[in-house]
XYZ file of N, CA and C in Angstrom:
840
model
N 107.210 98.182 81.876
C 108.164 97.632 83.135
C 107.266 96.832 84.050
N 107.305 94.997 84.839
C 106.482 95.031 85.322
C 106.312 95.766 86.076
N 105.628 95.494 87.565
C 105.769 95.782 89.469
C 106.502 94.652 89.384
N 107.607 95.263 90.445
C 108.486 94.133 91.127
C 107.958 93.918 92.618
N 107.656 92.537 93.063
C 106.968 92.669 94.728
C 107.882 93.607 95.715
N 107.222 93.879 96.518
C 107.590 94.515 97.212
C 108.586 93.075 99.070
N 109.498 93.900 98.979
C 111.090 93.215 99.463
C 111.841 93.747 100.514
N 112.222 93.594 102.066
C 112.461 94.207 102.374
C 112.154 96.140 102.921
N 113.245 96.492 103.204
C 112.514 97.985 103.600
C 112.545 99.193 102.732
N 111.179 99.832 103.139
C 110.853 100.576 102.076
C 110.739 102.109 103.272
N 110.833 103.339 103.071
C 110.771 104.635 103.631
C 109.264 105.538 102.438
N 108.925 106.191 103.064
C 107.627 107.328 102.298
C 108.414 108.143 102.002
N 108.753 108.068 99.791
C 109.232 109.644 99.820
C 108.984 110.841 99.636
N 109.492 111.631 100.442
C 108.989 112.697 101.134
C 109.732 113.625 99.819
N 109.162 115.230 99.398
C 109.660 116.510 98.481
C 111.435 116.629 99.372
N 111.524 116.667 100.281
C 113.007 116.757 100.938
C 113.951 116.606 100.674
N 113.740 114.355 99.870
C 114.625 113.901 100.014
C 114.703 113.529 98.470
N 113.894 114.616 97.308
C 114.060 114.350 96.277
C 115.375 114.290 95.739
N 116.220 115.302 95.908
C 117.936 115.427 95.764
C 118.551 114.197 95.962
N 118.460 113.329 97.306
C 118.787 112.600 97.807
C 118.615 111.030 97.050
N 117.122 111.048 96.516
C 117.775 109.916 95.754
C 117.773 109.996 93.982
N 117.591 111.419 93.465
C 117.516 111.762 92.664
C 119.413 111.637 91.824
N 119.970 111.756 92.648
C 121.344 111.647 92.966
C 121.920 110.432 93.059
N 122.337 109.467 93.997
C 122.844 108.432 94.143
C 121.630 107.499 94.202
N 122.096 106.131 94.281
C 121.463 105.223 94.596
C 121.410 105.002 96.415
N 120.291 105.582 96.934
C 119.857 104.891 98.401
C 119.960 103.471 98.849
N 120.293 102.916 99.990
C 119.638 101.526 100.264
C 118.497 101.991 100.953
N 117.441 101.960 100.165
C 116.425 101.557 100.504
C 116.164 100.854 99.858
N 114.744 99.848 99.686
C 114.581 98.556 98.732
C 113.283 99.242 97.655
N 112.677 100.379 98.662
C 111.229 100.839 97.781
C 110.679 102.002 98.696
N 110.378 102.173 98.264
C 109.674 103.712 97.943
C 107.853 103.427 98.131
N 107.451 104.394 99.141
C 106.089 105.029 98.678
C 105.560 106.023 99.201
N 104.768 106.437 98.494
C 104.374 108.190 98.643
C 102.645 108.042 98.459
N 102.439 108.708 99.263
C 100.445 109.170 99.186
C 100.689 110.234 97.386
N 99.401 108.439 97.426
C 98.686 108.438 95.783
C 98.221 110.402 95.690
N 97.334 110.573 96.364
C 96.575 111.995 96.035
C 98.565 112.831 95.391
N 98.986 112.720 95.840
C 100.135 114.221 95.536
C 100.353 114.114 93.817
N 100.459 112.829 93.755
C 100.894 112.415 92.423
C 99.651 112.589 91.225
N 98.219 112.768 91.442
C 97.124 113.144 90.625
C 97.153 113.989 89.192
N 98.710 114.366 89.159
C 98.137 115.514 88.228
C 98.001 115.083 86.826
N 98.449 115.640 86.030
C 98.634 114.971 84.494
C 100.336 114.901 84.264
N 100.600 116.511 84.653
C 102.408 116.502 84.623
C 102.975 117.027 85.988
N 104.043 117.773 86.030
C 104.782 118.687 86.633
C 106.002 117.527 87.407
N 106.703 118.427 88.287
C 108.169 117.830 88.610
C 107.445 116.868 89.848
N 106.765 116.726 89.708
C 106.954 115.874 91.070
C 106.463 113.825 90.553
N 105.520 114.562 89.384
C 105.468 113.069 88.631
C 106.149 112.692 88.111
N 107.071 114.089 87.286
C 108.699 113.872 86.854
C 109.442 112.725 87.389
N 109.909 113.289 88.807
C 111.064 112.676 89.797
C 110.042 111.059 89.995
N 108.974 111.142 89.848
C 107.812 109.426 90.529
C 108.472 108.967 89.617
N 108.346 109.612 87.181
C 108.814 108.243 87.160
C 110.194 107.672 86.609
N 110.741 108.642 87.099
C 112.406 108.733 87.144
C 112.922 107.216 88.493
N 112.396 107.683 89.875
C 112.606 106.428 91.040
C 112.267 105.236 90.440
N 111.075 105.393 89.274
C 110.171 103.837 89.749
C 111.081 103.084 88.731
N 112.022 103.428 88.436
C 113.292 102.585 87.169
C 114.058 101.533 88.325
N 114.418 102.802 89.211
C 115.414 102.397 90.911
C 114.503 101.526 91.771
N 113.885 101.534 92.472
C 112.544 101.302 93.315
C 111.442 101.004 93.056
N 110.678 99.600 92.874
C 109.144 99.220 93.253
C 108.760 100.276 94.253
N 107.855 100.351 93.777
C 106.406 102.087 93.892
C 105.834 101.124 94.743
N 105.792 101.604 96.131
C 103.686 101.332 97.393
C 103.006 102.883 96.731
N 101.877 102.657 96.024
C 101.252 103.923 95.773
C 100.345 103.509 97.501
N 99.758 104.821 98.289
C 99.266 104.656 100.135
C 98.369 105.684 99.505
N 96.439 105.815 99.291
C 96.452 106.661 99.227
C 95.786 107.052 100.608
N 95.483 108.787 100.900
C 94.198 108.850 102.238
C 93.510 110.219 101.840
N 92.837 109.642 100.665
C 91.643 110.707 100.213
C 90.753 109.709 100.085
N 90.546 108.633 100.011
C 89.320 108.170 98.817
C 88.040 108.249 99.581
N 88.860 108.091 101.443
C 86.934 107.771 102.469
C 86.985 106.404 102.133
N 87.179 105.120 101.810
C 86.322 103.976 101.247
C 85.548 103.829 101.863
N 85.236 103.948 102.954
C 83.640 103.735 104.307
C 83.091 104.835 104.679
N 83.492 105.913 104.291
C 82.045 107.120 103.745
C 80.807 106.225 103.493
N 80.113 107.192 103.889
C 78.225 106.573 103.365
C 78.479 107.254 101.910
N 78.916 108.377 101.289
C 78.410 107.966 99.821
C 79.066 107.365 98.490
N 78.458 107.614 97.964
C 78.683 107.178 96.722
C 80.475 107.229 96.684
N 81.418 106.296 96.068
C 82.656 106.618 95.747
C 83.042 106.949 94.629
N 83.961 107.989 94.767
C 84.154 108.881 94.190
C 85.096 108.348 92.594
N 84.272 108.272 91.386
C 84.913 107.018 90.052
C 85.932 108.544 90.008
N 85.742 110.293 90.088
C 86.717 111.290 89.626
C 87.810 110.369 90.401
N 88.313 110.639 91.896
C 89.598 109.626 92.604
C 89.920 108.763 91.522
N 88.824 107.574 91.533
C 89.214 106.829 91.206
C 89.728 106.905 90.177
N 89.386 107.400 88.993
C 89.869 107.410 87.708
C 91.693 107.942 88.089
N 91.294 109.004 88.730
C 92.688 109.837 88.549
C 94.226 108.309 89.310
N 93.298 107.902 90.290
C 93.996 106.537 90.789
C 94.354 105.268 89.750
N 93.448 105.200 89.180
C 93.601 104.618 88.419
C 94.278 104.900 86.757
N 94.900 105.598 86.270
C 95.881 106.542 85.910
C 97.444 106.591 86.358
N 97.153 106.522 87.370
C 98.951 106.723 88.468
C 99.352 105.487 88.080
N 98.157 104.459 88.449
C 98.823 102.968 89.042
C 99.284 102.490 86.762
N 98.320 103.301 86.252
C 98.852 102.434 84.783
C 100.146 103.341 84.270
N 100.582 104.800 84.933
C 102.126 105.139 84.725
C 102.876 104.424 85.625
N 102.297 104.194 86.322
C 103.574 104.372 87.027
C 103.995 102.424 87.612
N 102.996 101.591 87.653
C 102.600 100.140 87.434
C 103.893 100.137 89.454
N 102.927 100.333 90.192
C 103.452 100.194 91.902
C 103.314 98.542 91.833
N 104.313 98.828 92.662
C 104.094 97.182 93.635
C 102.738 96.768 94.269
N 102.463 97.766 94.898
C 100.941 97.331 96.027
C 100.493 99.198 96.074
N 99.400 98.843 95.795
C 98.408 99.573 96.161
C 97.234 99.647 97.862
N 97.167 101.237 98.685
C 96.353 100.654 99.497
C 95.969 102.043 99.685
N 94.734 101.829 100.610
C 94.277 103.126 101.191
C 94.048 102.388 102.437
N 93.206 103.324 103.305
C 92.523 102.966 105.016
C 91.788 102.713 105.112
N 91.519 102.314 106.085
C 89.983 101.620 106.279
C 89.528 102.750 107.234
N 88.850 103.845 106.845
C 88.355 104.764 107.169
C 87.020 105.515 106.496
N 86.731 106.494 107.073
C 85.472 107.062 106.343
C 85.859 109.030 106.792
N 85.805 109.650 105.460
C 86.227 111.196 105.831
C 85.507 112.005 105.144
N 83.958 111.780 104.836
C 83.113 112.304 104.146
C 81.657 112.260 104.787
N 80.316 113.256 105.254
C 79.247 113.221 105.728
C 78.441 113.481 105.108
N 77.201 114.425 104.622
C 76.321 114.895 104.174
C 76.868 115.658 103.098
N 77.586 115.509 102.912
C 78.425 116.437 101.938
C 79.557 117.293 101.719
N 80.420 116.986 103.125
C 80.605 117.938 104.196
C 81.432 116.630 104.331
N 83.390 117.174 103.757
C 84.445 116.193 103.433
C 85.148 117.011 104.396
N 85.768 116.184 105.392
C 86.157 115.936 106.318
C 88.000 115.618 106.434
N 88.952 116.801 106.184
C 90.673 115.592 106.016
C 90.969 115.253 107.437
N 90.111 114.441 107.441
C 91.112 113.513 108.400
C 90.605 111.476 107.952
N 91.382 110.705 108.885
C 91.193 109.248 108.510
C 90.285 109.310 109.821
N 89.272 109.207 109.919
C 87.789 108.767 110.849
C 88.017 106.859 110.865
N 87.702 106.282 112.236
C 86.911 105.121 112.209
C 86.151 104.948 112.470
N 85.959 104.079 111.805
C 84.740 102.878 110.966
C 84.304 102.932 112.296
N 82.643 101.839 112.582
C 81.895 101.203 113.886
C 82.024 100.114 112.988
N 83.072 99.540 114.061
C 82.953 98.025 113.914
C 81.829 97.073 113.907
N 81.020 96.477 112.922
C 79.620 96.124 113.269
C 80.131 95.455 112.339
N 79.633 94.075 112.729
C 79.590 93.187 111.923
C 78.090 93.031 110.808
N 77.209 93.797 110.952
C 76.101 94.560 110.124
C 77.102 94.700 109.250
N 77.538 95.139 109.326
C 78.335 96.528 107.887
C 79.465 95.889 106.966
N 79.747 94.727 107.410
C 81.000 94.157 106.818
C 80.717 93.248 104.883
N 78.679 93.270 105.260
C 78.749 92.710 103.347
C 78.330 94.373 102.856
N 78.592 95.139 103.657
C 78.385 96.567 102.802
C 79.814 97.005 102.219
N 80.450 96.983 103.762
C 82.319 97.625 102.817
C 82.498 95.997 102.594
N 82.163 95.344 102.335
C 82.815 94.499 101.399
C 82.341 94.619 100.057
N 81.155 94.989 99.583
C 80.353 95.514 98.681
C 81.876 96.568 97.581
N 82.116 97.601 98.744
C 82.540 98.554 98.507
C 84.241 98.768 97.974
N 84.611 97.691 99.220
C 86.384 96.832 98.517
C 85.705 96.323 96.915
N 85.237 95.437 96.920
C 85.110 94.883 95.846
C 85.010 95.937 94.621
N 84.102 96.829 94.968
C 84.139 97.709 93.689
C 85.213 98.555 93.659
N 86.319 99.147 94.071
C 87.716 99.240 94.182
C 88.656 98.316 93.740
N 87.861 97.439 93.764
C 89.218 96.199 93.160
C 88.722 95.851 91.793
N 87.593 96.277 91.287
C 87.209 95.879 90.242
C 87.349 96.912 88.845
N 87.220 98.376 89.619
C 87.554 99.311 88.913
C 88.719 99.375 88.895
N 90.094 99.436 89.195
C 91.244 99.334 89.356
C 91.783 97.754 88.571
N 91.107 96.942 88.711
C 91.191 95.990 88.444
C 92.723 94.968 88.837
N 92.873 95.847 89.980
C 93.591 94.607 90.913
C 93.050 94.797 92.817
N 93.607 93.805 92.974
C 93.560 94.057 94.298
C 94.172 95.152 95.431
N 93.561 95.747 96.575
C 94.516 96.495 97.509
C 94.805 95.852 98.791
N 95.647 97.397 99.195
C 95.296 96.234 100.579
C 94.710 98.135 101.397
N 94.774 97.105 102.584
C 93.621 98.649 103.551
C 94.627 98.343 105.088
N 94.404 99.354 105.621
C 95.313 100.138 106.782
C 94.399 99.989 107.631
N 95.059 99.082 108.590
C 94.030 99.779 110.120
C 95.008 101.555 110.126
N 93.865 102.480 110.896
C 93.900 103.609 111.514
C 94.017 104.184 113.222
N 95.014 104.951 113.004
C 94.742 105.345 114.512
C 93.603 105.823 115.366
N 92.689 105.912 115.830
C 91.458 106.077 116.794
C 91.853 106.654 118.298
N 91.156 108.039 118.155
C 90.049 108.813 119.646
C 89.129 108.943 119.883
N 87.956 107.826 118.976
C 86.492 107.406 119.739
C 86.807 106.373 119.632
N 85.441 105.479 119.583
C 84.780 104.366 119.550
C 83.456 104.693 119.434
N 82.638 103.507 118.798
C 81.836 103.552 118.392
C 80.897 102.854 119.796
N 80.070 103.573 120.374
C 79.455 102.161 121.741
C 78.684 101.434 121.282
N 78.245 101.158 120.019
C 77.812 99.881 119.869
C 79.027 98.806 118.632
N 79.412 98.912 118.458
C 81.071 98.236 117.827
C 80.347 97.044 118.754
N 80.995 95.739 117.346
C 80.634 94.573 117.930
C 81.851 93.149 117.982
N 82.965 95.005 116.597
C 84.176 93.615 116.672
C 85.290 94.504 116.642
N 86.313 93.982 117.129
C 87.554 94.181 117.193
C 88.063 94.836 115.439
N 88.510 95.877 115.999
C 88.978 96.683 114.435
C 89.831 95.787 113.855
N 90.669 95.353 114.596
C 91.294 93.773 113.514
C 90.582 92.707 112.884
N 89.200 92.233 114.211
C 88.859 91.599 113.766
C 87.891 91.827 112.605
N 86.995 92.792 112.511
C 86.828 93.677 111.060
C 87.690 93.265 109.692
N 89.229 94.109 110.119
C 89.394 94.035 108.563
C 89.931 92.823 108.454
N 90.464 91.328 109.072
C 91.497 90.878 108.975
C 89.851 89.513 108.462
N 88.355 89.929 108.934
C 87.048 89.238 108.251
C 87.204 89.986 106.245
N 86.934 91.391 105.958
C 87.316 91.893 105.297
C 87.316 91.360 104.182
N 89.611 91.190 104.906
C 90.460 90.869 103.477
C 90.151 89.071 103.626
N 89.241 88.431 104.249
C 88.821 86.822 104.137
C 87.608 87.064 102.829
N 86.688 87.808 102.842
C 85.830 88.350 102.032
C 85.963 88.427 100.661
N 87.154 89.568 100.520
C 87.274 90.236 99.152
C 88.320 90.031 98.974
N 89.600 88.899 99.628
C 91.188 89.146 98.488
C 91.664 90.537 99.114
N 91.352 91.324 99.783
C 91.881 92.913 99.795
C 93.383 91.953 100.588
N 94.765 93.198 100.930
C 95.121 92.745 101.754
C 95.340 94.044 102.523
N 96.008 92.970 104.215
C 95.626 94.437 105.476
C 97.379 95.121 105.153
N 97.323 96.138 105.211
C 98.728 97.166 105.838
C 98.558 97.157 107.326
N 99.555 96.389 107.855
C 99.474 97.186 109.269
C 101.117 97.773 109.694
N 99.866 98.877 109.879
C 100.512 100.249 110.788
C 100.523 99.325 112.196
N 101.444 99.595 112.771
C 102.021 99.046 114.086
C 101.641 100.184 115.031
N 102.629 101.623 114.345
C 102.351 102.431 114.985
C 100.543 103.422 115.724
N 100.230 102.869 114.773
C 98.053 103.016 115.020
C 98.108 102.082 115.594
N 98.514 100.747 115.872
C 97.756 100.055 116.664
C 98.823 100.476 117.948
N 99.458 100.856 118.562
C 100.126 101.218 119.986
C 99.150 102.165 120.684
N 99.461 103.191 119.141
C 98.128 104.433 119.668
C 96.596 104.112 120.082
N 96.102 103.612 119.124
C 94.861 102.927 119.765
C 95.040 102.017 121.199
N 95.844 101.048 121.407
C 95.931 100.753 122.193
C 95.743 101.653 124.055
N 96.962 102.803 123.374
C 97.157 103.858 124.921
C 95.088 104.406 124.712
N 94.829 104.617 123.893
C 94.057 105.758 124.303
C 92.093 104.494 124.377
N 92.358 103.424 123.967
C 91.290 102.916 124.293
C 91.351 101.831 125.567
N 92.378 101.299 125.501
C 92.997 100.128 127.045
C 92.995 99.191 125.848
N 93.326 98.689 124.723
C 92.877 97.386 124.218
C 94.182 96.383 123.918
N 94.773 95.851 123.871
C 95.616 95.082 124.317
C 96.555 94.641 122.545
N 96.801 95.809 122.203
C 97.808 95.603 120.669
C 97.987 94.438 120.487
N 98.972 93.682 122.027
C 99.890 92.207 120.970
C 98.803 91.111 120.751
N 97.239 90.980 121.262
C 96.278 90.151 120.961
C 95.903 90.705 119.436
N 95.595 91.803 118.946
C 95.322 92.588 118.260
C 96.246 92.167 117.018
N 97.662 91.946 116.917
C 98.917 92.098 116.273
C 98.174 90.909 116.087
N 98.193 89.749 116.784
C 97.943 88.642 116.784
C 96.732 87.838 115.737
N 96.039 88.274 116.253
C 94.740 88.349 114.903
C 94.851 88.591 113.795
N 95.959 89.585 113.636
C 96.224 89.956 112.219
C 96.863 88.472 111.672
N 98.023 88.536 112.213
C 98.196 87.093 111.362
C 98.427 86.048 111.202
N 96.759 86.106 111.760
C 96.221 84.799 111.208
C 95.388 84.753 109.796
N 96.245 85.858 108.987
C 95.967 85.238 107.407
C 96.743 84.945 107.535
N 96.722 84.737 105.652
C 97.744 84.059 105.135
C 98.909 85.058 105.308
N 100.497 84.691 105.064
C 101.310 85.833 104.976
C 101.434 86.820 103.371
N 100.839 86.527 102.501
C 100.701 86.773 101.310
C 99.106 88.173 101.318
N 98.664 88.018 102.991
C 97.831 89.156 102.797
C 98.038 90.647 103.635
N 99.179 90.186 104.071
C 99.578 91.160 105.032
C 100.958 91.558 104.023
N 100.572 93.047 103.525
C 100.802 93.425 102.534
C 102.571 94.497 102.741
N 102.175 95.664 103.947
C 103.147 96.341 104.453
C 102.729 96.240 106.136
N 103.988 96.757 106.350
C 104.529 97.396 107.767
C 104.567 99.003 107.414
N 103.701 99.495 108.302
C 104.643 100.579 108.259
C 104.891 101.107 110.659
N 106.094 102.016 110.466
C 105.967 102.737 111.727
C 106.231 103.815 111.168
N 105.858 104.116 112.399
C 106.062 106.008 112.552
C 105.914 106.623 113.892
N 106.417 107.653 114.500
C 106.676 108.334 115.647
C 104.848 108.515 115.553
N 105.446 109.219 117.263
C 103.562 110.087 117.499
C 104.026 110.318 119.227
N 103.262 111.886 118.457
C 103.047 112.676 120.200
C 101.801 112.556 121.789
N 102.565 112.621 122.669
C 101.707 112.701 123.520
C 100.577 114.039 124.041
N 99.269 113.785 123.636
C 99.202 115.237 123.942
C 97.647 115.122 124.980
N 97.600 115.715 125.882
C 96.675 115.995 127.386
C 96.971 114.632 127.374
N 95.036 113.500 127.457
C 95.624 112.169 127.978
C 95.580 111.031 126.946
N 95.853 112.115 125.977
C 96.133 110.693 123.976
C 96.473 110.889 123.553
N 97.409 109.931 122.863
C 98.475 109.772 122.095
C 98.002 110.280 120.529
N 98.672 110.587 119.733
C 98.479 110.942 117.672
C 99.152 110.854 117.311
N 99.265 109.915 115.710
C 99.535 109.620 115.104
C 100.118 110.978 113.948
N 101.151 111.929 115.032
C 101.327 112.678 114.072
C 103.173 112.576 112.626
N 103.918 111.436 112.884
C 104.074 111.528 111.630
C 105.998 112.457 112.067
N 106.217 112.639 112.549
C 106.452 114.214 113.297
C 107.956 113.243 114.289
N 108.407 112.537 114.600
C 109.267 112.193 115.239
C 110.037 110.718 115.402
N 111.407 110.305 115.030
C 111.555 108.750 115.357
C 110.803 107.890 115.992
N 110.519 106.788 115.285
C 109.346 105.797 116.444
C 109.900 105.284 118.191
N 109.108 105.231 118.395
C 108.622 105.129 120.129
C 109.450 103.512 120.614
N 110.067 103.792 121.377
C 110.656 102.364 121.699
C 109.421 101.168 122.342
N 107.958 101.579 122.340
C 107.007 100.578 122.478
C 106.508 99.925 121.436
N 106.873 100.994 120.153
C 106.254 101.054 119.125
C 107.276 100.078 118.381
N 108.829 100.320 118.078
C 110.109 99.405 117.996
C 109.331 97.909 119.009
N 109.301 97.626 120.378
C 108.873 96.302 120.967
C 107.836 95.957 120.412
N 106.785 96.481 118.870
C 105.702 96.094 119.141
C 105.402 95.033 117.938
N 106.823 96.357 117.285
C 106.974 95.738 115.397
C 108.497 94.205 115.420
N 108.964 94.249 117.017
C 109.715 93.349 117.574
C 108.888 92.214 117.540
N 107.545 91.674 118.246
C 106.574 90.962 119.044
C 106.732 90.598 117.902
N 105.918 90.796 116.173
C 104.981 90.637 114.941
C 105.948 90.203 114.131
N 107.249 90.377 114.207
C 108.170 89.504 113.874
C 108.411 88.291 114.922
N 108.753 88.035 115.615
C 109.010 87.079 116.155
C 107.471 86.078 115.793
N 106.684 86.437 115.767
C 105.466 85.750 115.844
C 104.840 85.378 113.608
N 106.073 85.776 113.100
C 105.482 85.324 112.292
C 106.390 86.290 111.051
N 106.259 87.529 111.792
C 105.814 89.019 110.652
C 107.089 89.378 109.898
N 108.006 88.760 110.524
C 109.534 89.175 109.808
C 109.998 89.296 108.186
N 109.939 88.473 107.778
C 109.628 89.103 106.126
C 108.767 89.748 105.393
N 108.262 90.347 105.943
C 106.480 91.247 105.626
C 107.649 92.659 105.469
N 106.783 93.067 104.577
C 107.760 94.024 103.868
C 108.152 95.292 105.473
N 108.741 96.039 105.783
C 107.960 97.017 106.391
C 109.094 98.594 105.905
N 108.083 99.591 106.542
C 108.711 100.768 106.253
C 108.409 102.130 107.132
N 109.769 103.070 107.269
C 109.518 104.329 108.211
C 108.549 105.148 107.518
N 107.526 106.330 108.342
C 106.477 107.092 107.058
C 107.552 108.488 108.625
N 107.512 109.486 107.314
C 108.113 110.759 108.174
C 107.212 111.682 107.477
N 106.523 112.356 108.110
C 104.983 114.050 107.302
C 105.688 114.604 107.778
N 106.373 114.817 109.129
C 106.665 116.526 109.560
C 107.685 116.437 110.201
N 108.577 117.710 110.153
C 109.983 117.700 111.150
C 110.373 116.712 110.257
N 110.850 117.163 108.748
C 111.040 115.924 108.385
C 113.196 115.492 108.034
N 113.587 115.216 109.234
C 115.154 115.481 109.434
C 115.571 115.129 107.936
N 117.246 114.914 108.092
C 117.679 114.543 106.681
C 117.544 112.899 106.322
N 118.338 113.139 105.391
C 118.043 111.213 104.841
C 118.711 110.012 106.081
N 119.647 110.706 105.940
C 120.718 109.875 106.924
C 119.801 109.466 108.493
N 119.044 110.136 109.152
C 118.429 109.816 110.514
C 117.674 108.665 109.656
N 116.742 109.161 109.161
C 115.622 107.886 108.315
C 116.591 106.626 108.102
N 118.148 106.373 107.381
C 118.196 105.206 107.049
C 119.276 104.656 107.547
N 118.378 104.854 109.444
C 119.961 104.683 110.193
C 118.020 103.457 111.082
N 117.548 103.851 111.346
C 116.040 103.853 111.319
C 116.015 102.605 110.348
N 115.095 102.581 109.142
C 115.539 101.364 108.668
C 116.359 100.215 108.904
N 118.076 100.715 109.363
C 118.685 99.462 109.580
C 118.339 99.274 110.981
N 117.366 99.843 111.393
C 117.037 98.858 112.309
C 116.410 98.471 112.497
N 115.050 98.441 111.419
C 113.801 97.575 110.957
C 115.095 96.184 110.306
N 115.996 96.501 109.750
C 117.195 95.115 109.567
C 117.185 94.457 110.390
N 117.198 94.967 111.401
C 118.674 94.416 112.470
C 117.064 92.966 113.183
N 116.099 93.802 113.302
C 115.230 93.549 114.423
C 114.534 92.208 113.155
N 114.433 92.359 111.902
C 113.889 91.365 111.218
C 114.769 90.050 110.880
N 116.219 90.360 111.275
C 116.726 89.678 111.287
C 117.104 88.615 112.335
N 117.181 89.323 113.640
C 116.990 88.626 114.724
C 116.215 87.893 113.996
N 115.206 88.100 113.757
C 114.118 87.379 114.377
C 113.516 86.146 112.700
N 115.007 86.280 111.978
C 114.705 84.832 111.529
C 114.290 85.388 109.667
N 114.521 86.571 108.982
C 114.382 86.824 107.825
C 115.130 87.173 107.366
N 115.270 87.109 105.734
C 116.190 87.044 105.117
C 116.232 87.889 103.937
N 115.149 88.420 103.422
C 114.973 89.701 103.086
C 115.320 91.086 103.433
């Protein structure tokens, strides 16, 4: 089956909603899954994914590669990802612009890179290595951040846009992460967003929307509650400035509600997009 391009609104597929999708076609245009959850050679999860791919275009979203780590990229990880791609023929494949390992120690976290111009060549080579191994382009997502490096000389948007221009990779624009980072660091999320939108339209491959929590003085990207009003406002701003046709989705990874609740959020995405002129 040839992969279908992503269009419209999507949802992160989670185990709690398997029965809903297996028992009836849902008003969801495409599904996204965390790639690593389906790396096994068999099992129920992979069975469900292979069944649903006949009804929904798929997006594979990686959380474990750590493409920005200083250590060599794991060929074992990449081989498993490539095998999954060959089995599921996804419409999109993405990773996070982050690092997660140093000195042989693995951190189960998506850690932000030092946004330095002198790292661009090295990072571009890493992206090209992944794309050549997989035989296809990938997209990279901006991450939420709680620390910044003092010697950074670029914003995350400047770094990621330049990386996309050098490598041809896409950008997965996470609006919630953009808002969380703005709150935590005092940056201008709208300015960052507009810089992302200087890329050709086809290079913004997806938009992610999710919930966050306020803990002490910081916001944390928790994916355990509905999308907050300021994030909806930022999404609306993005749609008003050229992103209305970009495929957009809801992520929910904890305190997962009934599917109907998430379908209501998806409908709100449709309404915002339609008000901004999108026909998709």
